[in-house]
Coordinates of C-alpha atoms and ligand atoms in Angstrom, one line a residue:
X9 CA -169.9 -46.2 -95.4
X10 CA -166.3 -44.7 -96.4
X11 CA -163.3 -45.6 -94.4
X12 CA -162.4 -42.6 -92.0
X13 CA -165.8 -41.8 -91.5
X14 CA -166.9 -41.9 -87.9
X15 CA -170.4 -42.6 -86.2
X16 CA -171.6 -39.4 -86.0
X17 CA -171.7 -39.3 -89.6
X18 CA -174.2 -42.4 -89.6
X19 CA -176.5 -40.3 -91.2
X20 CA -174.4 -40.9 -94.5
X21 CA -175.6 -43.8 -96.3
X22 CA -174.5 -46.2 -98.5
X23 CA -176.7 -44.2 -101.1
X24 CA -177.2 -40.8 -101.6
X25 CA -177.5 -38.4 -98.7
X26 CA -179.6 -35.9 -99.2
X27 CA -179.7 -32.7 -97.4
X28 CA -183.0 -30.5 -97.3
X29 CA -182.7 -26.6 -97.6
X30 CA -184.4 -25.0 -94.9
X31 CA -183.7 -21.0 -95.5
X32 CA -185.5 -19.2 -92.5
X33 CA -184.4 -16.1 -94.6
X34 CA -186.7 -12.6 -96.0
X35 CA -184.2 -12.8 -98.8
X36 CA -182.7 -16.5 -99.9
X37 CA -182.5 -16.0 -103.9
X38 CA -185.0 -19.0 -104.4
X39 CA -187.2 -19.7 -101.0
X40 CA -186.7 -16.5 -99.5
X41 CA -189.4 -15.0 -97.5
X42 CA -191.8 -18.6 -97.6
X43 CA -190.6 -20.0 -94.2
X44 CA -189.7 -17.0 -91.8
X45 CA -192.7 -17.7 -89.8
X46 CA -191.7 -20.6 -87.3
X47 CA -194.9 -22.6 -88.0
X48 CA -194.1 -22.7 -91.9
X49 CA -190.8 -23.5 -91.7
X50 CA -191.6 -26.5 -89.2
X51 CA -194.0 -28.0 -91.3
X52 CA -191.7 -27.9 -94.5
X53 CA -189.0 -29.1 -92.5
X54 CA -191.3 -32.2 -91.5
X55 CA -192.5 -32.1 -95.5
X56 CA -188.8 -32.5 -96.5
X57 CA -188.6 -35.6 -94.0
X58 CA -191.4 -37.3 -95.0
X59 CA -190.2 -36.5 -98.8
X60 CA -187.0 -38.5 -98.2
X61 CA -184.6 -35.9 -96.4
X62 CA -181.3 -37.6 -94.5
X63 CA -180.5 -33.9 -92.9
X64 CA -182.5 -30.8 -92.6
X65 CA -180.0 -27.7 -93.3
X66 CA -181.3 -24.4 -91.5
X67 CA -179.9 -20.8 -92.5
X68 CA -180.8 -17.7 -91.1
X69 CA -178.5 -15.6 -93.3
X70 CA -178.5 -15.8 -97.7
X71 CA -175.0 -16.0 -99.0
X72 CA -176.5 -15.3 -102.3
X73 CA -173.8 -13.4 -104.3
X74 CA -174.1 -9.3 -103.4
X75 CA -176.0 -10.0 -100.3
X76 CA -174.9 -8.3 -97.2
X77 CA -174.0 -9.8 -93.8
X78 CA -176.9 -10.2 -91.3
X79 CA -176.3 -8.8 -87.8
X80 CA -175.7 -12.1 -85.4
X81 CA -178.6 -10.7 -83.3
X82 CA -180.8 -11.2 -86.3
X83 CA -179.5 -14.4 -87.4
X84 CA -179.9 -16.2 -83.8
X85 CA -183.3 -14.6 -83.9
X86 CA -184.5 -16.6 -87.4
X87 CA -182.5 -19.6 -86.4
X88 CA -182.9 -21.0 -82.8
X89 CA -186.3 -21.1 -82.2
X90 CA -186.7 -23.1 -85.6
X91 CA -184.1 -25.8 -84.5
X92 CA -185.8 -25.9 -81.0
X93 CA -188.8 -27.3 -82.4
X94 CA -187.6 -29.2 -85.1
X95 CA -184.8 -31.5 -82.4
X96 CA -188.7 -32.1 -81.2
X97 CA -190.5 -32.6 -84.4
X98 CA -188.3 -34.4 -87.1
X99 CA -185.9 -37.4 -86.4
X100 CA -182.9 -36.7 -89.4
X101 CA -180.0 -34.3 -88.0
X102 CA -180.6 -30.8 -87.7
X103 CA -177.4 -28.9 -90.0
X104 CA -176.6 -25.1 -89.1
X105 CA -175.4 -23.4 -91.7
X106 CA -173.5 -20.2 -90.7
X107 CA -169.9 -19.3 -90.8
X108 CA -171.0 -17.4 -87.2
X109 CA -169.5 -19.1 -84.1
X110 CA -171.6 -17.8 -81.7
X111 CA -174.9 -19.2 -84.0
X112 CA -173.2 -22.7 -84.2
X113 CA -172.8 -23.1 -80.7
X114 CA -176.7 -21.9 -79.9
X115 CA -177.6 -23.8 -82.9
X116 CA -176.2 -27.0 -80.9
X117 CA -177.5 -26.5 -77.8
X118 CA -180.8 -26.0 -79.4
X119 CA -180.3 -29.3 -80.9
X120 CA -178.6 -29.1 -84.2
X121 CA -175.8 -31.9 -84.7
X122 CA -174.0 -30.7 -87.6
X123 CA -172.5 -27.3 -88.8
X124 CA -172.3 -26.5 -92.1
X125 CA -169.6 -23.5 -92.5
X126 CA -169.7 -21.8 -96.3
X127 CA -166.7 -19.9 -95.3
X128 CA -164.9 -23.4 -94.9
X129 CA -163.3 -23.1 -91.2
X130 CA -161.4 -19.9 -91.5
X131 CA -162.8 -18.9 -88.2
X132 CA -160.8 -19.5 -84.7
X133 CA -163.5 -19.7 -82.9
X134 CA -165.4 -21.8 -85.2
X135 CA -162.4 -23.9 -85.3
X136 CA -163.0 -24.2 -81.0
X137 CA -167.0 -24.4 -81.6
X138 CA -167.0 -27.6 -83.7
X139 CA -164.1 -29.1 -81.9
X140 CA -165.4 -28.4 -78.4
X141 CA -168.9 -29.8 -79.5
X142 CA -167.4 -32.9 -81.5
X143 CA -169.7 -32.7 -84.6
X144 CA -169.3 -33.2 -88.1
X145 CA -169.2 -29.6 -90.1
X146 CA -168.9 -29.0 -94.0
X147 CA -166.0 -27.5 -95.0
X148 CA -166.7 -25.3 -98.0
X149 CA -164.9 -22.8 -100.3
X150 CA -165.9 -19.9 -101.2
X151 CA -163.8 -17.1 -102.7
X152 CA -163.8 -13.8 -101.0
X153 CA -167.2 -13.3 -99.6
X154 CA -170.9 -13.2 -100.3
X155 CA -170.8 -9.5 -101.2
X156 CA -167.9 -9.2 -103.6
X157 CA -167.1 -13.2 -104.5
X158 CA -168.5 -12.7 -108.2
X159 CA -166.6 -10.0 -109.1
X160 CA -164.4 -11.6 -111.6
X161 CA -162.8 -14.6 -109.8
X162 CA -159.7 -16.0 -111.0
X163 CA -158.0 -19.4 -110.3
X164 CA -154.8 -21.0 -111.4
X165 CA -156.3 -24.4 -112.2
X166 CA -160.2 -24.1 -110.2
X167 CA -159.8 -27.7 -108.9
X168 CA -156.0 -27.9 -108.0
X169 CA -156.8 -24.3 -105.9
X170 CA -159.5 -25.8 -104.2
X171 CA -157.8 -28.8 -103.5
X172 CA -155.2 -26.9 -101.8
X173 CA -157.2 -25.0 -99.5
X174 CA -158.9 -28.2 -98.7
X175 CA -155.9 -29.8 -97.4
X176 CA -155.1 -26.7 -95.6
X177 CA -158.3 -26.7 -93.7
X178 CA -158.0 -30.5 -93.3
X179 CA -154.6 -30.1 -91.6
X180 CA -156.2 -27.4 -89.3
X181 CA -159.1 -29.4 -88.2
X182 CA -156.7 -32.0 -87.4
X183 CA -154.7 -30.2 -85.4
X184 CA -158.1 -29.2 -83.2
X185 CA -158.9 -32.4 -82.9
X186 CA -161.9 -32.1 -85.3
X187 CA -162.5 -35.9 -87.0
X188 CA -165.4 -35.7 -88.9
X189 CA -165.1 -33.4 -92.1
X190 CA -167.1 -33.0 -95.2
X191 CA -165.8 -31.2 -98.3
X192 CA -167.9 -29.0 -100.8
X193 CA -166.6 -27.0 -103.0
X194 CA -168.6 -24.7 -103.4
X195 CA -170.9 -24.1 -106.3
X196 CA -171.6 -20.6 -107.4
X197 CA -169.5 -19.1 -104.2
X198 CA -166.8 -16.9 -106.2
X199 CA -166.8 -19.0 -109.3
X200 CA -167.5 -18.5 -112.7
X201 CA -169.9 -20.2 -115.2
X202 CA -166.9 -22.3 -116.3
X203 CA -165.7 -22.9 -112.9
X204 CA -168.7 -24.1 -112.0
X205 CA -168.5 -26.6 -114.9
X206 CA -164.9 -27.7 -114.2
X207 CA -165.8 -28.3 -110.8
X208 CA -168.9 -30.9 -111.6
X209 CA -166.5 -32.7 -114.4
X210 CA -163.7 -33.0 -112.6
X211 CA -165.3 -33.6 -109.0
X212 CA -163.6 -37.1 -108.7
X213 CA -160.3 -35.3 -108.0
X214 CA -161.0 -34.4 -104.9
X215 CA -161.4 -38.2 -103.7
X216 CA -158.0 -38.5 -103.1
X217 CA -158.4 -36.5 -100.0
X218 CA -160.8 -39.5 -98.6
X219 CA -163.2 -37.5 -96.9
X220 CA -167.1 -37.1 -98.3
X221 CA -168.1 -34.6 -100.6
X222 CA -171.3 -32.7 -100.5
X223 CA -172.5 -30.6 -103.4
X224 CA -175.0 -27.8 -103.7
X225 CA -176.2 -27.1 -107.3
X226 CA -180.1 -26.5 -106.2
X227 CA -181.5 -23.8 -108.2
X228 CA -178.4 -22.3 -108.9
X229 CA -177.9 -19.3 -111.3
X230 CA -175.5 -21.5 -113.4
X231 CA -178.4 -23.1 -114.3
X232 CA -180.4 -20.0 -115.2
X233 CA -177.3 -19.1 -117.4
X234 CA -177.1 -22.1 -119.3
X235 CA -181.0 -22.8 -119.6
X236 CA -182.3 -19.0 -119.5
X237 CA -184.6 -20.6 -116.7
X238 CA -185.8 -18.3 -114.1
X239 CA -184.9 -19.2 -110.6
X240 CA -188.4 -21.0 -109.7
X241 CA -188.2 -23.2 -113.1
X242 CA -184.6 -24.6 -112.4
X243 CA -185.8 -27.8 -111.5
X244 CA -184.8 -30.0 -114.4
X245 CA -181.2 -28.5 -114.9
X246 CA -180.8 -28.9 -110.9
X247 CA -181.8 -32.7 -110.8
X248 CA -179.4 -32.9 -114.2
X249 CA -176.0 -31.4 -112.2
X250 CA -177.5 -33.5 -108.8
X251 CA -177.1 -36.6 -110.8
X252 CA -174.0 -35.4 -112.5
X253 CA -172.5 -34.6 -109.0
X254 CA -173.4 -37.9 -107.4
X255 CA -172.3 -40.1 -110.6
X256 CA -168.7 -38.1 -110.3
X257 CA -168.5 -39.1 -106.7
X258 CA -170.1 -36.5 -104.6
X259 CA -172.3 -38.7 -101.7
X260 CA -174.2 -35.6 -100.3
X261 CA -176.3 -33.2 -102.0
X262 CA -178.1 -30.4 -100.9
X263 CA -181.3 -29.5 -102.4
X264 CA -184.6 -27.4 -102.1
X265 CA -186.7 -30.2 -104.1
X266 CA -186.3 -33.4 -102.0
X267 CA -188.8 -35.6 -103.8
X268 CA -188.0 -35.1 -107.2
X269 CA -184.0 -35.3 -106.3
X270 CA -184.8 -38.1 -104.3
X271 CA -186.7 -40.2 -107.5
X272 CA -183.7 -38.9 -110.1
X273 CA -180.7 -40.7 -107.6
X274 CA -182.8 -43.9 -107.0
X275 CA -181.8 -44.9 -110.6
X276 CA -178.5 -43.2 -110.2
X277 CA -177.8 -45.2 -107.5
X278 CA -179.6 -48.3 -108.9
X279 CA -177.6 -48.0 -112.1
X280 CA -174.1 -47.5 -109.9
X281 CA -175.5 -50.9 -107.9
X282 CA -175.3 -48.8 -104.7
Ligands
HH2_30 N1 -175.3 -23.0 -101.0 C1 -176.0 -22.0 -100.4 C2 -176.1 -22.0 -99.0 N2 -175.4 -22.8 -98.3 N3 -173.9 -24.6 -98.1 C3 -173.1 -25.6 -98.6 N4 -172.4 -26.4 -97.9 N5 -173.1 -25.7 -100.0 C4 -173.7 -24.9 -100.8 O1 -173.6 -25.0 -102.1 C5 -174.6 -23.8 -100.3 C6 -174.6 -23.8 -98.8 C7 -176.8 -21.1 -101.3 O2 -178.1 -21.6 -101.5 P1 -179.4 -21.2 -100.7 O3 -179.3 -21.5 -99.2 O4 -180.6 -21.7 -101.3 O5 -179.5 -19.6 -100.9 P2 -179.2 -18.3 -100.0 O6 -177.8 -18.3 -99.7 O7 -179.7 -17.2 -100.8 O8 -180.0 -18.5 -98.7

């Protein structure tokens, strides 16, 4: 376990930390529509468990680039009576992700114990949520929002920018007497193919910041435009930029195929001696 990191990030292991995908969504761009009914998404859930899953990540809203916001009615709706069974039915932390603060909060009184925040802390009240509740939360960029993000994003230097806005947020969370912070930086969230690619290479560089660093490449349409894949045939290039990711430092990924991803970084992490 890193230095800095405190107990309620025990779920981080000395290995790999994988993070299941659970979209309780009509319209994720990979899953969407296969686990909006509760039973369905309890039993993948308890699949991705048995499969090797440190963390089940529950979302209730895509972020997929162009979608539009989902009304917080809508997302509580998808989301809490999921995370109320599965604080019953699986034993690995239950993540939220939302960049809502009034889903984070229900999320952990429902049970979650993580928040995972794609708009990276840039909300007040989020700020008060995850400080109040004193749980780890994932810090991750994202340029601009869902909607809009991939209309021609620009960066001075992709990693130095990021970097900066991490220590930013960093600083913040400090201040509200958050302690436990993961960075991602966000794969496919107003970046470029290029960006993207920068990102994975260069991923090391955000080390110096000492906190963990999660990455999400799962199925991603970088990998449709460098393989011509369609989304549901992504799984080779997605286990390729998983092992990339973990072999440049990254110690958490996120990912819709557990068992496969959890078979490539057993020799990753067998190679590395960890
Ligand atoms: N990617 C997605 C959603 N949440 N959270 C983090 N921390 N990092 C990511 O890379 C990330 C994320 C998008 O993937 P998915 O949930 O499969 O799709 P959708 O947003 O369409 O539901």
């Amino acid at each position: 376990m890193r230095h800095g990191v405190g107990e309620r990030m025990d779920f981080l292991k000395k290995s790999t930390t994988i993070m299941g995908v659970l979209n309780v969504t009509p319209d994720s761009f990979s899953d969407g529509g296969k686990f909006i009914d509760i039973d369905h998404a309890v039993a993948h859930a308890r699949q991705m468990e048995d499969e090797g899953a440190d963390i089940i990540d529950v979302g209730g809203e895509s972020t997929r680039p162009g979608s539009d916001p989902v009304r917080e009615e809508e997302e509580l709706r998808r989301v809490i009576p999921v995370i109320e069974r599965l604080a019953h039915e699986v034993t690995v932390p239950i993540s939220i992700d939302t960049y809502k603060p009034r889903v984070a909060e229900a999320a952990l009184i429902a049970g979650a114990r993580m928040v995972n925040d794609v708009s990276g802390l840039r909300n007040e009240e989020m700020i008060a949520v995850v400080a109040r509740a004193h749980v780890p939360v994932v810090i991750m960029h994202m340029l601009g929002e869902p909607k809009s993000m991939q209309e021609n994003p620009e960066y001075r230097d992709v990693v130095d920018d990021i970097k900066h806005f991490f220590e930013d947020r960093i600083r913040i969370a400090q201040v509200a007497g958050i302690t436990d912070v993961i960075l991602d930086p966000g794969i496919g969230f107003g970046k470029k193919l290029e960006h993207n690619l920068e990102i994975l290479r260069r991923l090391r560089e955000f080390e110096t910041l000492g906190l963990p660093i999660l990455v999400g490449v799962s199925r991603k349409s970088f990998i449709g435009a460098l393989s011509g894949a369609p989304v549901e045939e992504r799984l080779p290039g997605s286990i390729a930029a998983a092992v990339i990711a973990v072999g440049n430092g990254a110690s958490i990924v996120r990912v819709h195929d557990v068992k496969a991803t959890r078979q490539a970084l057993a020799i990753v992490n067998a190679v590395y001696g960890r």
